[in-house]
Short mmCIF file of C-alpha atoms in Angstrom, two decimals:
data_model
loop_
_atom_site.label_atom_id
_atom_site.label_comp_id
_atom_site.label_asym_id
_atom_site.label_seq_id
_atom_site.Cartn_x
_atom_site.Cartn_y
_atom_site.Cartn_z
CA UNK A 1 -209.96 17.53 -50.75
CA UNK A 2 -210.58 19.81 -47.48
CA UNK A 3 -208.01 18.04 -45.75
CA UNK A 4 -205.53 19.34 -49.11
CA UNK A 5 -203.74 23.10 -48.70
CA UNK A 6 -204.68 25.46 -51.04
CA UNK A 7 -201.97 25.02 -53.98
CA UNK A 8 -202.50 21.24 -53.71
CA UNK A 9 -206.07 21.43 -54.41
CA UNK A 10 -205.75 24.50 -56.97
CA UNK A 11 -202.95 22.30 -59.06
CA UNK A 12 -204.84 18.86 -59.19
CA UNK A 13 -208.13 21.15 -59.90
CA UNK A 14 -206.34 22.75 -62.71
CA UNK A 15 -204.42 20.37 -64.02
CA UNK A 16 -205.42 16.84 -63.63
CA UNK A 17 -209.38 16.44 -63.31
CA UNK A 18 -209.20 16.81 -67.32
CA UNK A 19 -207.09 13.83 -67.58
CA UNK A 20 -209.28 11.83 -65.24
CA UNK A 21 -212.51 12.35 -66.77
CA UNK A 22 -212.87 8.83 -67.80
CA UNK A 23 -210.44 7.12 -65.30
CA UNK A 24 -212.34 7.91 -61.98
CA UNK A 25 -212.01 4.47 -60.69
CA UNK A 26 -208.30 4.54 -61.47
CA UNK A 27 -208.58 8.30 -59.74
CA UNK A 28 -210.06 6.28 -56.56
CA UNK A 29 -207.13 3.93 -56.21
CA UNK A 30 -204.04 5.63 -56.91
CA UNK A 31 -204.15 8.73 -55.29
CA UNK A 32 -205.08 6.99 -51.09
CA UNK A 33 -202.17 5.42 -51.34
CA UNK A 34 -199.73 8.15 -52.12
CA UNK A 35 -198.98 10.83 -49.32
CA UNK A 36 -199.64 14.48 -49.80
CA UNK A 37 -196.25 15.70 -49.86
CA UNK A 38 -195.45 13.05 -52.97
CA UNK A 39 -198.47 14.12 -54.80
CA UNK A 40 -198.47 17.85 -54.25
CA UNK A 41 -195.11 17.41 -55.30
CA UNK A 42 -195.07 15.38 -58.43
CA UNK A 43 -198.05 17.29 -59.86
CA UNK A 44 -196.52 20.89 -58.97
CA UNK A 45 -193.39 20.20 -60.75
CA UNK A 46 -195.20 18.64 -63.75
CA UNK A 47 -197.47 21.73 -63.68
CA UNK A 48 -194.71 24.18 -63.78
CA UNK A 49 -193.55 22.42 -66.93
CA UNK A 50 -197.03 22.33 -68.28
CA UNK A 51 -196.86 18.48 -68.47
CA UNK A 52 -199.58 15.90 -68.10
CA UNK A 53 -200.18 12.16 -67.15
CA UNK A 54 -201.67 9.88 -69.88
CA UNK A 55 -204.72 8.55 -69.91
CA UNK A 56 -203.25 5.39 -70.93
CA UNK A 57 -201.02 5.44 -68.02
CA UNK A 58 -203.87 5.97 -65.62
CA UNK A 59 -205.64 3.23 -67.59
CA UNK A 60 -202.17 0.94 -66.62
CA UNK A 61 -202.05 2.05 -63.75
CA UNK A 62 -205.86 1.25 -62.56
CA UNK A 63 -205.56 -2.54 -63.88
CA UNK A 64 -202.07 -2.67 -61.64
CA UNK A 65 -203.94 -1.62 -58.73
CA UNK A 66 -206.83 -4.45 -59.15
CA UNK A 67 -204.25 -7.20 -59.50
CA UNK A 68 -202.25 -6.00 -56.50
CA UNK A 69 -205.55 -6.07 -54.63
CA UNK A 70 -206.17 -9.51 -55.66
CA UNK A 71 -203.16 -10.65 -54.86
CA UNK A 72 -202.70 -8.37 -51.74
CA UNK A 73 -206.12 -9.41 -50.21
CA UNK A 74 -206.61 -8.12 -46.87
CA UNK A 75 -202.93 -6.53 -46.65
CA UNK A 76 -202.53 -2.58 -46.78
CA UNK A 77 -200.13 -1.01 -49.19
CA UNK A 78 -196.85 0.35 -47.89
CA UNK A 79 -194.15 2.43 -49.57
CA UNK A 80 -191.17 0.55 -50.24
CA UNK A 81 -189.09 0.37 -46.93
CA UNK A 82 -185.76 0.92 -48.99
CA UNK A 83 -186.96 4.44 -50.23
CA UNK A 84 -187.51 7.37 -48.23
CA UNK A 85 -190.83 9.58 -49.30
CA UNK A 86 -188.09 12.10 -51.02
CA UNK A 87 -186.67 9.52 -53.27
CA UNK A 88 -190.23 7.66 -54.04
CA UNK A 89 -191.48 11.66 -54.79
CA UNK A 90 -188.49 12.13 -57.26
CA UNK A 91 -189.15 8.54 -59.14
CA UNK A 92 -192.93 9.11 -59.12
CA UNK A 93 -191.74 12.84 -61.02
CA UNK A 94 -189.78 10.65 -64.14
CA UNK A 95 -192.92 8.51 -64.27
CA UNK A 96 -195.03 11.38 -64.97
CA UNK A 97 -192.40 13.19 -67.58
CA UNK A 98 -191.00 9.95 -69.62
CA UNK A 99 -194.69 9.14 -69.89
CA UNK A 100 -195.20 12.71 -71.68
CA UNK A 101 -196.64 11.53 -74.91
CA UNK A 102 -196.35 14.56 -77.66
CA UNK A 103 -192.44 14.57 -76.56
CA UNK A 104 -191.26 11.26 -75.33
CA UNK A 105 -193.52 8.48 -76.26
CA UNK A 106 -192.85 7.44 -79.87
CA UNK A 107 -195.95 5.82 -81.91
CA UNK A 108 -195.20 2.28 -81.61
CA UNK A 109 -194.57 2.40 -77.58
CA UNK A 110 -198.17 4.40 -77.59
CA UNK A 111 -199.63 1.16 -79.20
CA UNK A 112 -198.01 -1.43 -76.74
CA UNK A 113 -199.45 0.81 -74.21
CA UNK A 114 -203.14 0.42 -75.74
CA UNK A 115 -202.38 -3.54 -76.06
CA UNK A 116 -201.69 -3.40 -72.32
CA UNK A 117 -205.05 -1.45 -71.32
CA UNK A 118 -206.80 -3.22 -73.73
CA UNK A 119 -205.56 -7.04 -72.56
CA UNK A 120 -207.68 -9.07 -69.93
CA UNK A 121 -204.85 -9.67 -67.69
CA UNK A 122 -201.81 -8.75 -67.22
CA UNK A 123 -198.70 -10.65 -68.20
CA UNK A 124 -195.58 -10.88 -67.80
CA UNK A 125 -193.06 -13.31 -69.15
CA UNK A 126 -189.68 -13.12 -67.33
CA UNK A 127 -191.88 -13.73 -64.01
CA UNK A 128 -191.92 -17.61 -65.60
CA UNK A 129 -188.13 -17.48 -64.60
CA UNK A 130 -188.36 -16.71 -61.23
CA UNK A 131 -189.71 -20.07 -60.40
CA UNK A 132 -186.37 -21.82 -62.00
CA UNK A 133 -184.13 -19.00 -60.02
CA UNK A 134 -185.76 -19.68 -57.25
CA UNK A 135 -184.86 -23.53 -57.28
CA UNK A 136 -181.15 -22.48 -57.91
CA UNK A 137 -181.38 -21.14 -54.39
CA UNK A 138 -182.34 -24.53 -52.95
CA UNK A 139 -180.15 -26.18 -50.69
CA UNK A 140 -179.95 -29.41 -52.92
CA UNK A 141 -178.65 -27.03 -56.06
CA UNK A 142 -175.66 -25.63 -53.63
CA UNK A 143 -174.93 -28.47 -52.30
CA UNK A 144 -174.67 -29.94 -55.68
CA UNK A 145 -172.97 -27.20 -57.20
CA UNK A 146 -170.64 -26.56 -54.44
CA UNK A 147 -169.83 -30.05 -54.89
CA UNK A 148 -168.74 -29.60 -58.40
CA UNK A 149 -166.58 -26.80 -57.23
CA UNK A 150 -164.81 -28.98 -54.96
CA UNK A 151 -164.34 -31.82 -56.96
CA UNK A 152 -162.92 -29.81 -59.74
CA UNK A 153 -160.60 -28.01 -57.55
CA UNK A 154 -159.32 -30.92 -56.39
CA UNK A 155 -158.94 -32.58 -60.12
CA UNK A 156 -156.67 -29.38 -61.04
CA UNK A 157 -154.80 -29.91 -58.15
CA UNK A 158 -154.13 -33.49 -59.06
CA UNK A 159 -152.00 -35.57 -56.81
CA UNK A 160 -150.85 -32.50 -54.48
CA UNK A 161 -151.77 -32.72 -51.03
CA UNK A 162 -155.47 -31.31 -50.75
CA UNK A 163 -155.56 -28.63 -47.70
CA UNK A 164 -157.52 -29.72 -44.94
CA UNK A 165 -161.16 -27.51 -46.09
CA UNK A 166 -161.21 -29.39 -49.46
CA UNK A 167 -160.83 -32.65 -47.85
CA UNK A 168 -163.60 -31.36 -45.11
CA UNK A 169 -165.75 -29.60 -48.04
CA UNK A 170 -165.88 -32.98 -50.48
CA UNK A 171 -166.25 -35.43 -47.28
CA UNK A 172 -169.87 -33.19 -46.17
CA UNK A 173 -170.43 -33.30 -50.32
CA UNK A 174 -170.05 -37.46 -50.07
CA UNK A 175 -172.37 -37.21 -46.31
CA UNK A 176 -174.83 -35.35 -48.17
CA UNK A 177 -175.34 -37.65 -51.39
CA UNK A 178 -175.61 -40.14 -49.03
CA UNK A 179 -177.92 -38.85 -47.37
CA UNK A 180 -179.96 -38.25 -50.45
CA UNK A 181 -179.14 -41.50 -52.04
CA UNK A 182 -177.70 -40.62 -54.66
CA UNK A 183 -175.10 -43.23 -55.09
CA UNK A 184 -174.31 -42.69 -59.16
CA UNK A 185 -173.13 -39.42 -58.06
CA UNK A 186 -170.90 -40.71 -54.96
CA UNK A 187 -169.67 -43.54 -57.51
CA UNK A 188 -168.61 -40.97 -60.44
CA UNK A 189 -166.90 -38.35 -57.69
CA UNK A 190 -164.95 -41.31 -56.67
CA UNK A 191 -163.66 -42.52 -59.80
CA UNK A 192 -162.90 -38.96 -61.20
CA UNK A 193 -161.32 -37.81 -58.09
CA UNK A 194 -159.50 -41.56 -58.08
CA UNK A 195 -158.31 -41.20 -61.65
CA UNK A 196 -156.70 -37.41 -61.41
CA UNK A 197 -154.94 -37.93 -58.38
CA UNK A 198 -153.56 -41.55 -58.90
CA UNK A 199 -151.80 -41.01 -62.17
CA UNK A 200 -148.40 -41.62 -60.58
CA UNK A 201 -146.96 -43.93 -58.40
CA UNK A 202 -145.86 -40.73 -56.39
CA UNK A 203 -149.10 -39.26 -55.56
CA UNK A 204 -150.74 -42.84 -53.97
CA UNK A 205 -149.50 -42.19 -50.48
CA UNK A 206 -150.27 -38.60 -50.60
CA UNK A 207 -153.64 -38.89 -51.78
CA UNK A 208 -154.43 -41.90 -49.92
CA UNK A 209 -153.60 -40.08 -46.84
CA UNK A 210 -155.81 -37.09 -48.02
CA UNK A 211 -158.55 -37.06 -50.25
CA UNK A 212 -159.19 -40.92 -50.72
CA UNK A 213 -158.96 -41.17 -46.93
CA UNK A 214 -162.64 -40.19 -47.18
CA UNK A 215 -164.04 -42.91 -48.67
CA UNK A 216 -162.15 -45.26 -46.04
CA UNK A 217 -163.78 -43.62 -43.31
CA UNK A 218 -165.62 -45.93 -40.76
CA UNK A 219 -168.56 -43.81 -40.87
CA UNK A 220 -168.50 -43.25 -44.37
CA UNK A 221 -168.73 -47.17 -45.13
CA UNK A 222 -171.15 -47.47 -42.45
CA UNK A 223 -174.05 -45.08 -43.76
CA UNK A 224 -173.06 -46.81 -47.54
CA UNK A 225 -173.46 -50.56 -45.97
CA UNK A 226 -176.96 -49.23 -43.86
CA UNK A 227 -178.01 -47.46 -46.88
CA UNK A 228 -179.10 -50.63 -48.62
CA UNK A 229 -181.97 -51.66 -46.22
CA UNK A 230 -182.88 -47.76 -46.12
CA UNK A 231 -182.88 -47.35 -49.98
CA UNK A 232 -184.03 -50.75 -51.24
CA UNK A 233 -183.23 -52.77 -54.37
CA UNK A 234 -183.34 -50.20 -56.90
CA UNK A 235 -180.49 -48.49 -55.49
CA UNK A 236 -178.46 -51.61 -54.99
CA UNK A 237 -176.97 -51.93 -58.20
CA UNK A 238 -175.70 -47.98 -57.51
CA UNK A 239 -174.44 -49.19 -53.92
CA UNK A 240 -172.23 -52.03 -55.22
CA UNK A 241 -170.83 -50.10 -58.19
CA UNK A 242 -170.02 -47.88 -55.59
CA UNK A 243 -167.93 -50.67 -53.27
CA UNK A 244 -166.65 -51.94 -56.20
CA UNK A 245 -164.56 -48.63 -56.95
CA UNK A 246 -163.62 -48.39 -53.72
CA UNK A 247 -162.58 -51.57 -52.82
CA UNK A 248 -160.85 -52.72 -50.39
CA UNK A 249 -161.84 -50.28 -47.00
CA UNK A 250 -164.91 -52.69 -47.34
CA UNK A 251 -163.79 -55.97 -47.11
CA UNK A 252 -163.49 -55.87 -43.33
CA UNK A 253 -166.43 -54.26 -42.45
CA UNK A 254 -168.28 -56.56 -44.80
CA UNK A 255 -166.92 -59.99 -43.08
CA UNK A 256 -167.67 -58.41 -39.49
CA UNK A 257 -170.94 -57.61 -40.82
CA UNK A 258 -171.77 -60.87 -42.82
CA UNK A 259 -170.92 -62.78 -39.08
CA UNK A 260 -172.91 -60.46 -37.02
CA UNK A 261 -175.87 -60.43 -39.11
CA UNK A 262 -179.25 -62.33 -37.86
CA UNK A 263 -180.76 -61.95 -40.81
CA UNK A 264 -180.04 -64.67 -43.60
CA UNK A 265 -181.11 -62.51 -46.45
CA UNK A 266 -178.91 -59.70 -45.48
CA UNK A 267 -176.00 -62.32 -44.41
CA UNK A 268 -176.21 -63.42 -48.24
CA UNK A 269 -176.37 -59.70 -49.26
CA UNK A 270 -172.74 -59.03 -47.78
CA UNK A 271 -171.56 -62.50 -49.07
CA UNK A 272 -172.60 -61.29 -53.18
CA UNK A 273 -171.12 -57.79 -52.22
CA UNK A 274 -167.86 -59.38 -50.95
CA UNK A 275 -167.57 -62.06 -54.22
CA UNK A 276 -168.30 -58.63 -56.41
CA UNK A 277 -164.94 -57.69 -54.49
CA UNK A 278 -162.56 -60.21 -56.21
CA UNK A 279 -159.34 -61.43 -54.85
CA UNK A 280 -158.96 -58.62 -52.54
CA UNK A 281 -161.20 -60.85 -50.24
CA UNK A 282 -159.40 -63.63 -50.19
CA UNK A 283 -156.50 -63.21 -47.26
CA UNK A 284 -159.07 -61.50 -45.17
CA UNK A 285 -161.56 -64.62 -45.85
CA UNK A 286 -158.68 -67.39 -45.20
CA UNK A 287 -157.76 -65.70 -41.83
CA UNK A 288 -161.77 -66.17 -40.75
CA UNK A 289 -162.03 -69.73 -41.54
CA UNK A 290 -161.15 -70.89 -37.56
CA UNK A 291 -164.10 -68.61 -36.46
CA UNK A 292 -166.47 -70.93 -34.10
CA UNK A 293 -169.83 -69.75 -36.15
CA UNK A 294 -170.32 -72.92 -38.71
CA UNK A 295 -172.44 -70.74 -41.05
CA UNK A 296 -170.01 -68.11 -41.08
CA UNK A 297 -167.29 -70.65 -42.24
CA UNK A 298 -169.80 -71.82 -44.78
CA UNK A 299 -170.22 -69.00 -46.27
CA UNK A 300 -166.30 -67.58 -45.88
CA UNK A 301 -166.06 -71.30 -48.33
CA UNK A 302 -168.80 -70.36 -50.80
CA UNK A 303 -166.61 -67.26 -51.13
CA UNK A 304 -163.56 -68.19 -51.60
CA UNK A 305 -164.66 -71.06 -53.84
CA UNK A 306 -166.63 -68.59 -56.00
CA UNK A 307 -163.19 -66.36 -56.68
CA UNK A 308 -162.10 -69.74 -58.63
CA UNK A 309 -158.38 -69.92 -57.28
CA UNK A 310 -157.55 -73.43 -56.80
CA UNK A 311 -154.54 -71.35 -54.55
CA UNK A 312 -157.10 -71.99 -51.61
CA UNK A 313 -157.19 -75.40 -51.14
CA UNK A 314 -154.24 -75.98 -48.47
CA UNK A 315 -156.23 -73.55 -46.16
CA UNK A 316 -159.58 -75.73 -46.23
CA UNK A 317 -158.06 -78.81 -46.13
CA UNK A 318 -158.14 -78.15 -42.26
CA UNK A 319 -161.55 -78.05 -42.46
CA UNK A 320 -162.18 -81.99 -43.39
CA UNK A 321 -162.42 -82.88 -39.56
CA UNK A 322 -164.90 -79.73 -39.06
CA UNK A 323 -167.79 -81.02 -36.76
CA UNK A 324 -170.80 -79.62 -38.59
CA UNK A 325 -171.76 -81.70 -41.77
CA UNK A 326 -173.18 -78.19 -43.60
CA UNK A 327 -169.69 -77.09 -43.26
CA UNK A 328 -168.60 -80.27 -44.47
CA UNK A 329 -170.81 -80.59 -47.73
CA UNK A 330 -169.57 -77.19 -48.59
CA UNK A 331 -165.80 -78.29 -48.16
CA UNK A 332 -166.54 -80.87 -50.56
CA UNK A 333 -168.32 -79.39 -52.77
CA UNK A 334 -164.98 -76.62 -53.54
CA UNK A 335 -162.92 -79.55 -53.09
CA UNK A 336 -164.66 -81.44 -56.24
CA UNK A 337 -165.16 -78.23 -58.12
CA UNK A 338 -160.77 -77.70 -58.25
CA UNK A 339 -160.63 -81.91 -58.93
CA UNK A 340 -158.71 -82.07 -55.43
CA UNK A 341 -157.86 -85.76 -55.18
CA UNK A 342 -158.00 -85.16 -51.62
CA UNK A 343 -162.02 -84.78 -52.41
CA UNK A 344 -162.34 -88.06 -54.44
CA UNK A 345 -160.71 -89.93 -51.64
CA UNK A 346 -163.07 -88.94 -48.98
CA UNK A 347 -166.48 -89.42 -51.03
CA UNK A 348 -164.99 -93.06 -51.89
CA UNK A 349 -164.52 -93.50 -48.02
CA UNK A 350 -167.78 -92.11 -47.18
CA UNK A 351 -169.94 -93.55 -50.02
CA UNK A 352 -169.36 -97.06 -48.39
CA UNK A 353 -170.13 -95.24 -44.86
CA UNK A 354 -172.75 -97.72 -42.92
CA UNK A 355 -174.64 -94.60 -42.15
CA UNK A 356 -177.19 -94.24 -45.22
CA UNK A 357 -177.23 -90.49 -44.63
CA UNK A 358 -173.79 -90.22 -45.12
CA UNK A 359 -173.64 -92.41 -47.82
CA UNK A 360 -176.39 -90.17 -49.78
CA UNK A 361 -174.45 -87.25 -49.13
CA UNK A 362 -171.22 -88.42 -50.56
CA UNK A 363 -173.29 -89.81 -53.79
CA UNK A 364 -174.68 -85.78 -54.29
CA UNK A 365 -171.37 -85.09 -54.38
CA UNK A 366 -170.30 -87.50 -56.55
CA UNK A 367 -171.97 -86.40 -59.45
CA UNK A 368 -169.53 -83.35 -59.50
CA UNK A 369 -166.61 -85.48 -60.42
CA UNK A 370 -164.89 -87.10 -63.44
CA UNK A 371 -163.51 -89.79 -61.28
CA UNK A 372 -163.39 -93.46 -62.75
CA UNK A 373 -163.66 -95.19 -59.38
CA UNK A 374 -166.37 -93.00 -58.21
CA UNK A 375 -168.43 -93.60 -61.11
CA UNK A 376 -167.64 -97.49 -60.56
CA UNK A 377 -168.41 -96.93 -57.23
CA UNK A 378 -171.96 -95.71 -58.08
CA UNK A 379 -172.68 -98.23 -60.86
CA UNK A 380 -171.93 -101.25 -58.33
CA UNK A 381 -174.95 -100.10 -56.44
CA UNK A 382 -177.30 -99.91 -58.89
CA UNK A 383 -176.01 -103.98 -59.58
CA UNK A 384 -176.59 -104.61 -56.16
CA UNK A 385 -180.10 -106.60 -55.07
CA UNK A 386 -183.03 -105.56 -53.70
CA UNK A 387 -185.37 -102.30 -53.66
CA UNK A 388 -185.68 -102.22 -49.26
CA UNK A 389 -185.93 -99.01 -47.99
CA UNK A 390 -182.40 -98.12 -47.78
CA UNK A 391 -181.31 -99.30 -50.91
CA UNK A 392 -183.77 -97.78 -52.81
CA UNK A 393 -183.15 -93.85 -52.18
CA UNK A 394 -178.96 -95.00 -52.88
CA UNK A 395 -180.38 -96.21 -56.24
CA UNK A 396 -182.13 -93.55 -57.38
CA UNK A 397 -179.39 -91.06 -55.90
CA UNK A 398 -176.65 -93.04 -57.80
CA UNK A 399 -178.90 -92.94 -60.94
CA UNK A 400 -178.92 -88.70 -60.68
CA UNK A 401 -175.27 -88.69 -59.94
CA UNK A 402 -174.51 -90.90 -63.18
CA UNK A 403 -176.52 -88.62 -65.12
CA UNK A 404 -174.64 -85.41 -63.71
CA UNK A 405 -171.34 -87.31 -64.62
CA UNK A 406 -173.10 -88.08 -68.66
CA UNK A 407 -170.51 -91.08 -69.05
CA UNK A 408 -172.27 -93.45 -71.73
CA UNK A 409 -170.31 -96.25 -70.60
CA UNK A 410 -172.80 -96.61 -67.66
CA UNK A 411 -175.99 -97.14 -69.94
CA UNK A 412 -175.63 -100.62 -70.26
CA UNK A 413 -176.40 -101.19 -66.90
CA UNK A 414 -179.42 -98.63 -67.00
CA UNK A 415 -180.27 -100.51 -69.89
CA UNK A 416 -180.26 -103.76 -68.43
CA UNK A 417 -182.38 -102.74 -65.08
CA UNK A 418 -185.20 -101.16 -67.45
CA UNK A 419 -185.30 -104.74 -69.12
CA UNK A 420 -185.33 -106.48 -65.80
CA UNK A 421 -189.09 -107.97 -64.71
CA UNK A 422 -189.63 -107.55 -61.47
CA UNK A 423 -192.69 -109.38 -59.29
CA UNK A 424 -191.89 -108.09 -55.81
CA UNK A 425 -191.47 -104.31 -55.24
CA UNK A 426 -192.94 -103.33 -57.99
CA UNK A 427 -193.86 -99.84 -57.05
CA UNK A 428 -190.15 -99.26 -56.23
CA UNK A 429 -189.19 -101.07 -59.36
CA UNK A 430 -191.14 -98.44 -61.59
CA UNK A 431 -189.91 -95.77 -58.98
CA UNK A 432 -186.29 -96.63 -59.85
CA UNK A 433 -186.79 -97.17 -63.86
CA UNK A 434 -188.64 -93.87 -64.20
CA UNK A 435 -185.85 -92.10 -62.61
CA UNK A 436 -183.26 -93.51 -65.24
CA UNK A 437 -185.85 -92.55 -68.10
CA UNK A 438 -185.24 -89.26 -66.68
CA UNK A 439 -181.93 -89.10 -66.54
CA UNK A 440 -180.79 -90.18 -69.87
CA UNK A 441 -181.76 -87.13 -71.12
CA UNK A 442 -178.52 -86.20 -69.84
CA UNK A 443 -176.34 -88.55 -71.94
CA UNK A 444 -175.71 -88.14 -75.83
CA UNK A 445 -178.77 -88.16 -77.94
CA UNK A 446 -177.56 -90.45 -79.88
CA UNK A 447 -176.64 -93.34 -77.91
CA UNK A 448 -179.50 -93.12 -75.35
CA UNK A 449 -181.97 -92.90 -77.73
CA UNK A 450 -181.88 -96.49 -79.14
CA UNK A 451 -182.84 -97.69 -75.16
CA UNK A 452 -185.69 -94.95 -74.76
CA UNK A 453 -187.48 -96.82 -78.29
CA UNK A 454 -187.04 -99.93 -76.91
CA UNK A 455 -188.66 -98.98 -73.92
CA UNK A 456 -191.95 -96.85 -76.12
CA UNK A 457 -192.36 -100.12 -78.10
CA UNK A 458 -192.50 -103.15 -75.51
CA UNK A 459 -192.38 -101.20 -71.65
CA UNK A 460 -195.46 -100.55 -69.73
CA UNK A 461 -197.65 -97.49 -70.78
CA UNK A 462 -196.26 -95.33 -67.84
CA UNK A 463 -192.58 -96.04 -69.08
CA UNK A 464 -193.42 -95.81 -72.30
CA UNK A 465 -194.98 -92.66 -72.08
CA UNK A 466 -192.25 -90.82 -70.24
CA UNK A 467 -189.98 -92.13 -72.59
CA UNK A 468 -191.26 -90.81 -75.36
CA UNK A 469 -191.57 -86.83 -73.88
CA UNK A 470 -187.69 -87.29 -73.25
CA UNK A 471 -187.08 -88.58 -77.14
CA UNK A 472 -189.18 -85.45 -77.70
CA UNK A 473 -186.52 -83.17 -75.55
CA UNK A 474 -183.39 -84.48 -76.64
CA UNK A 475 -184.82 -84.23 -80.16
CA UNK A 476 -185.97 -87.25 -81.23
CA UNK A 477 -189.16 -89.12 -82.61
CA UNK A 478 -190.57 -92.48 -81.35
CA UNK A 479 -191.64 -93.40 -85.07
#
């Protein structure tokens, strides 16, 4: 107070004590904040106008004070640095008049002003928004909302060549969800942006050469292709809806990837992204089948075999001579699969190979065809004699391959070898009949089930017992 002139002192003394009779703690932290010049002011004009400040406003004004200091800890109070002491002085003036309560403060604003004093802390519900606005700000919700822009400036442009900042402005939009992994997104931009400018014949070139030139970017399809080992499984499905859509830009880079590749589980991971690709694979695939790498010709055959064009077979018939057998086997197996009688004749050929290996291999494949001789073939060594340890395995592997072919006209002679008594061997004889047990499950119920009671009423317990669990799988009772 002694630092205060003389009409500051005289017009608080006069004018203001009164109202702070019962607010001397709200007294103590308003006015050391405010600077002379404001409060001689304020309270001179609203003396001159015989005015006065509410108690309920001082009340307000005390609890605002303790939750700025709580909040505030440790910081000193400044004066807003947008307003100058003059304009602060002239709002501080309204605050004092509007708050006038015999002229300007109807009844039911009076109360509100009670419920405010009287709370136990202040609230304040449109602060619960700030959070939300806040998150608008972020730099995923512009990116993401900038992308929509683009995206539907683009679709109302339709086909029409897209200036070179919408093509730059969707291709960082596409870097971004990328970068994110948010493939669903990529995918739907794609096929909306795909469908609106592709309506017409007209527009393809134009829009190839523009927009969709994006997603046949190098880089683009590299950071797609990487993303799978960065993302794993559970965005896969995402990733190769993605390729799908886009097609063929990835076939290429998938091949050179799928031979490069050291790891077998990714290897196999291009291979099932390049069969989701369809027929567009299968020039690009043909072309690749002189490469020196024997497993990536295997697997360029497993493709092409899976797209189920028979259209193929001329190209892989130079493959018959190819010097590694996996390559081989594989040959054979898309040669049986399309009924090529170029297939038939070499298993025939190599099923009376000396080489035992050689022979088993053409008997696996044997069970794949519908061939007459071949199933001949495989019926005259199961009448051959002897169990040695070569004929054995050709047995049992001619018995499987029978059963894979389900021709009934073959169960007489499994019939006939279950009957047979045999006093040398033994172990290999059992070997051999429980093997044909097993595989007349394969053949019609009905006429294989006559041979598996025969065997439950007069074979050896172990026969008899197998027998009867397959008469319980193909549906049948021993009774």
């Amino acid at each position: 107070m002694q630092s205060l002139n003389y009409n500051l002192r005289k017009t608080f003394v006069e004018r203001f004590f009164s109202s702070f009779s019962h607010n001397t703690d709200a007294l103590e932290k308003l006015v050391p904040n405010l600077s002379d010049d404001i409060i001689i002011d304020a309270l001179e004009e609203n003396t001159n106008k015989e005015l006065y400040i509410p108690p309920n406003i001082l009340d307000i004004l005390k609890r605002l004070k303790k939750n700025s200091a709580i909040e505030d800890a440790g910081q000193t109070d400044e004066l807003p640095g947008s307003l100058s002491e003059d304009e602060l002085a002239e709002k501080f003036k309204v605050i004092f008049k509007e708050d006038e309560l015999d002229r300007f403060v109807p009844l039911d604003y009076q109360k509100i002003l009670h419920h405010v004093v009287a709370a136990e802390t202040l609230s304040a519900p449109e602060l619960s928004q700030v959070h939300q606005l806040e998150e608008t700000l972020s730099a995923h919700s512009v990116n993401m909302h900038l992308m929509s822009v683009v995206v539907d400036i683009i679709v109302r442009r339709g086909g029409r060549g897209a200036p070179p900042y919408l093509v730059r402005g969707l291709k960082n939009c596409c870097r971004y969800l990328i970068s994110i992994g948010d493939f669903q997104a990529l995918s739907d931009i794609y096929k909306t942006v795909s469908e609106k400018t592709l309506l017409s014949s007209e527009n393809r070139n134009m829009a190839k050469s523009g927009i969709l030139e994006i997603f046949a970017d190098d880089d683009f399809i590299g950071e797609v292709l990487d993303a799978s080992s960065q993302w794993g499984k559970e965005k896969d499905f995402y990733i190769v809806d993605l390729i799908k859509r886009v097609g063929s830009p990835f076939v290429e880079p998938l091949l050179d990837r799928m031979a490069s590749e050291e790891d077998r589980t990714l290897r196999y991971f291009y291979l099932d992204l390049l069969g989701e690709l369809g027929t567009i694979v299968r020039e690009p695939a043909i072309k690749r089948l002189k490469d020196n790498r024997w497993f990536l010709v295997r697997n360029l055959i497993m493709l092409l075999r899976n797209l189920n064009d028979p259209s193929i077979l001329p190209s892989l018939h130079s493959l018959l001579d190819h010097p590694h057998p996996r390559v081989r086997h594989e040959l054979m197996q898309t040669l049986i699969k399309f009924n090529d009688p170029v297939a038939e004749r070499i298993i025939l050929q190599e099923m009376d190979s000396p080489d035992t290996g050689r022979c088993l291999k053409a008997i696996a494949l044997a069970g794949m065809t519908r061939n007459r001789m071949v199933s001949q073939k495989l019926l005259g060594f199961l009448k051959q004699r002897g169990l040695g340890k070569t004929v054995l395995p050709i047995k049992k592997a001619s018995v499987h391959a029978l059963g894979e072919i389900g021709d009934p006209s073959a169960l007489p002679t499994l019939q006939n070898i279950l009957k047979s008594r045999i006093f040398f061997r033994r172990h290999a004889a059992t070997s051999l009949k429980l093997e044909i047990i097993a595989s007349l499950r394969k053949y019609p119920a009905g006429e294989a089930s006559p041979i598996l009671k025969g065997v439950t009423s007069s074979g050896p317990q172990l026969l008899a017992d197998n027998a009867q669990t397959v008469m319980k799988d193909i549906g049948f009772s021993s009774s």
